[in-house]
Short mmCIF file of C-alpha atoms in Angstrom, two decimals:
data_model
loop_
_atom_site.label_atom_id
_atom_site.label_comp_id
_atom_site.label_asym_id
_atom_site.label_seq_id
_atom_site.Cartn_x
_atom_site.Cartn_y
_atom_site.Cartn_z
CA UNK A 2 -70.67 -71.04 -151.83
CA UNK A 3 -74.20 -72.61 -151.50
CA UNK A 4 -72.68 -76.17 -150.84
CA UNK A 5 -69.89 -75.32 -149.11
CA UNK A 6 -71.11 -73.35 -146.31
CA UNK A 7 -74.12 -75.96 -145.63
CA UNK A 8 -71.36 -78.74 -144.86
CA UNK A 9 -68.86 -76.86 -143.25
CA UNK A 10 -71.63 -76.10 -140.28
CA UNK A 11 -72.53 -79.70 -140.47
CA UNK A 12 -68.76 -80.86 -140.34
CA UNK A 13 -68.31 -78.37 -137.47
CA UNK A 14 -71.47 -79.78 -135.24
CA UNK A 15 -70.55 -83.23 -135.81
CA UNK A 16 -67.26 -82.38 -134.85
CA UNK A 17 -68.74 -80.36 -131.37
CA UNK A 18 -70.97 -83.21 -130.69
CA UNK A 19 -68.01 -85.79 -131.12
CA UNK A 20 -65.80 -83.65 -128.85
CA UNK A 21 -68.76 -83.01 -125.70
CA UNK A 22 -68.71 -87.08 -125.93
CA UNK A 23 -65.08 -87.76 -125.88
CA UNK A 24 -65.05 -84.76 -122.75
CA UNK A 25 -68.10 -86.47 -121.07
CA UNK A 26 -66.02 -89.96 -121.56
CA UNK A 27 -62.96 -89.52 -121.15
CA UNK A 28 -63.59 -86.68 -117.70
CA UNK A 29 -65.96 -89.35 -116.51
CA UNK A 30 -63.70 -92.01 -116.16
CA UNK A 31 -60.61 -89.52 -114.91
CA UNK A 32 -63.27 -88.90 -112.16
CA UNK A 33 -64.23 -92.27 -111.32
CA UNK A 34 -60.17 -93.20 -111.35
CA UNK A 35 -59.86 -90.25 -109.30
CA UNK A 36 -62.79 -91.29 -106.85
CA UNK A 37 -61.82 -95.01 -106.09
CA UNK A 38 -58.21 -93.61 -105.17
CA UNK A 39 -60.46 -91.24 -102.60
CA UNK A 40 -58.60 -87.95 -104.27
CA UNK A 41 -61.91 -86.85 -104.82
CA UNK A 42 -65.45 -87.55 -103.31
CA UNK A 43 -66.06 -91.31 -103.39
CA UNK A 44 -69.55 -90.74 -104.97
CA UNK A 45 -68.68 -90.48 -107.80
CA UNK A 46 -67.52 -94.21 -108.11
CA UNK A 47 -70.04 -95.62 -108.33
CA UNK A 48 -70.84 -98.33 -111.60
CA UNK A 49 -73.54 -99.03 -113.02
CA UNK A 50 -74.66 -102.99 -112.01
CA UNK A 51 -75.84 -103.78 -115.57
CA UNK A 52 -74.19 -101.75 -117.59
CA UNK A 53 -70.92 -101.52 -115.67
CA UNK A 54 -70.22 -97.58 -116.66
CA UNK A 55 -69.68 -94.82 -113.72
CA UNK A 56 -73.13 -93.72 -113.95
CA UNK A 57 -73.15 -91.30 -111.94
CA UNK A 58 -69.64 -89.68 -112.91
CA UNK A 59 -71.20 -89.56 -116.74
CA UNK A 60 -74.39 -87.81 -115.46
CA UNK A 61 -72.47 -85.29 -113.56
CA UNK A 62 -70.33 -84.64 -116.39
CA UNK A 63 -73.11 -84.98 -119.14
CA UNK A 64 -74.78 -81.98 -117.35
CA UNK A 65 -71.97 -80.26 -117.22
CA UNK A 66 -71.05 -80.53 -120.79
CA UNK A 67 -74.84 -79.62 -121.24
CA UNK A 68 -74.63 -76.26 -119.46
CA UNK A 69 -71.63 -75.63 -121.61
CA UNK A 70 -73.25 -76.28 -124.47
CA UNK A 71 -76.37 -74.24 -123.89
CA UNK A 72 -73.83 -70.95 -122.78
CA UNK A 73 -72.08 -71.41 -125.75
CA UNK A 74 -75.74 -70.46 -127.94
CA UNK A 75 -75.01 -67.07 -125.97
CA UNK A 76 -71.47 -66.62 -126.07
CA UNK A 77 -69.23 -64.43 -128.48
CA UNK A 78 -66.26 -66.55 -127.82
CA UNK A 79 -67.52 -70.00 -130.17
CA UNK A 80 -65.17 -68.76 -132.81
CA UNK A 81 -62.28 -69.22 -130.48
CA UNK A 82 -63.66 -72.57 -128.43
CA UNK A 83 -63.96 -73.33 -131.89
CA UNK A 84 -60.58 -72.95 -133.25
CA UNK A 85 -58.98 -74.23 -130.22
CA UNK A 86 -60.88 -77.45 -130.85
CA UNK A 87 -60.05 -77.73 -133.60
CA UNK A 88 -56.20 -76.76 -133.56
CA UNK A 89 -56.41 -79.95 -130.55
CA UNK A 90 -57.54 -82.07 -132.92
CA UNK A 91 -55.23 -81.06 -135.59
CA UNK A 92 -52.32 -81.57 -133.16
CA UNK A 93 -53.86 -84.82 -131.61
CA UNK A 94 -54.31 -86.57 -134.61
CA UNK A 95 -50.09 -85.48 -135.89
CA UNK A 96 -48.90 -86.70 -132.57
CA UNK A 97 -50.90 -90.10 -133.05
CA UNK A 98 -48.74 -91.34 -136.06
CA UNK A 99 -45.69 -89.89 -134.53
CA UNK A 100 -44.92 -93.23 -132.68
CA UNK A 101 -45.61 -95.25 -135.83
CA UNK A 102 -42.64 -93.33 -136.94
CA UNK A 103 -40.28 -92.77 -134.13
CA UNK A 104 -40.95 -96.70 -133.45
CA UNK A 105 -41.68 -98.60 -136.33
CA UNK A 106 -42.82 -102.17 -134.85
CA UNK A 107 -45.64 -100.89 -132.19
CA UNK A 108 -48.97 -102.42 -132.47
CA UNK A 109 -51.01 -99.53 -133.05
CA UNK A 110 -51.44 -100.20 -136.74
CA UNK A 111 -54.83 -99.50 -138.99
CA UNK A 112 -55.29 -100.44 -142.03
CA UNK A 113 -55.04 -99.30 -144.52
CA UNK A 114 -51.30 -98.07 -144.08
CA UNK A 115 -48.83 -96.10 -145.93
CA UNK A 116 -45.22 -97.91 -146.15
CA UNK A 117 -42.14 -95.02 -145.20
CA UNK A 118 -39.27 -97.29 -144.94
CA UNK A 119 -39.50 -99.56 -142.06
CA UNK A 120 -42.64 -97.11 -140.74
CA UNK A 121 -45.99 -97.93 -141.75
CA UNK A 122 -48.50 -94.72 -141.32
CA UNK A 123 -52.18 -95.58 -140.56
CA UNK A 124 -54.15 -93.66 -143.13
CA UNK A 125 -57.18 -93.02 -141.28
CA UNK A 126 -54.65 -91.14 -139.16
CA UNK A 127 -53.64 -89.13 -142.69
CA UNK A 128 -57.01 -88.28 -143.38
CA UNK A 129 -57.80 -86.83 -139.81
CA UNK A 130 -54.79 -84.52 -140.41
CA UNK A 131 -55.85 -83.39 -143.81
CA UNK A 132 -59.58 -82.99 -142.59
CA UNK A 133 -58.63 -80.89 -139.30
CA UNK A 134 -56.04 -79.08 -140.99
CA UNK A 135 -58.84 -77.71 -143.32
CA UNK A 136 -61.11 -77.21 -140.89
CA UNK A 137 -59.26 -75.33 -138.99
CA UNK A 138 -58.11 -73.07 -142.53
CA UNK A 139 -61.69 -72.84 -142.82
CA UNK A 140 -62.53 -71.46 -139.47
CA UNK A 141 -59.63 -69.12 -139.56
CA UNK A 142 -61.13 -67.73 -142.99
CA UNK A 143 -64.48 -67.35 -141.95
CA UNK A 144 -64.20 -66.03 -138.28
CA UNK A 145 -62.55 -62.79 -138.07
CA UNK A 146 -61.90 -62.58 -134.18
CA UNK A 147 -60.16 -66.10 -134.30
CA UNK A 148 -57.70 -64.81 -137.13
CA UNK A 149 -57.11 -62.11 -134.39
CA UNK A 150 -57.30 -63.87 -131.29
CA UNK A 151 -56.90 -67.86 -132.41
CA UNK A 152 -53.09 -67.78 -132.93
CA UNK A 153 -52.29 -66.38 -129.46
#
């Protein structure tokens, strides 16, 4: 409908914005791990004196997640970068109250929780589930080549 389509492409961009962050973070600081055990060029080491971030491994990376994102305007394959992003965060957020589960007493607990015997389920983690598990429903409906293609 009018409303619906409106905030499913805002959901979606917040949800590619939050992703190029978590890649530019989380790549950035594999590759400054990576540099100080010299498995790759020791460059990119280097941290930041006042702000004690590898500066120059989140540059590097920040431009690379750039050029991604400015290919992507041109590319035919968003609906299935786009359902693959969003079946990993479907699957990311399951596996993350799997332990809370499988091992009742680990610290990893947000409130509010959900009580399951001795298992207490964050529901922040519940939510996520629902909300990617729509999203990617919703993607699957409205892009025809990742109903085709997605799956595989």
């Amino acid at each position: 409908g009018f409303l619906a389509g409106p905030m499913a492409a805002i959901l979606a961009a917040t949800i590619v914005l939050i992703s190029a962050n978590t890649g530019v973070m989380s790549s950035s600081r594999l590759a400054y791990s990576m540099a100080k055990l010299g498995l790759i060029i020791n460059w990119l080491s280097h941290v930041h004196p006042q702000f004690r971030t590898p500066i120059r491994s989140v540059l590097f990376f920040s431009g690379v997640a750039a050029a991604q994102a400015i290919f992507a305007l041109f590319s035919s394959r968003k609906a299935l970068e786009t359902i693959g992003a969003m079946l990993a965060y479907f699957l990311s957020k399951t596996a993350l109250y799997c332990p809370s589960i499988k091992e009742p007493h680990t610290p990893q607990k947000v409130p509010p929780n959900i009580r399951i015997g001795e298992a207490e389920i964050p529901m922040p983690s519940i939510l996520g589930i629902i909300g990617t598990f729509l999203m990617v429903v919703i993607v699957l409906w409205t892009h025809e080549i990742a109903r085709i293609l997605g799956p595989l």
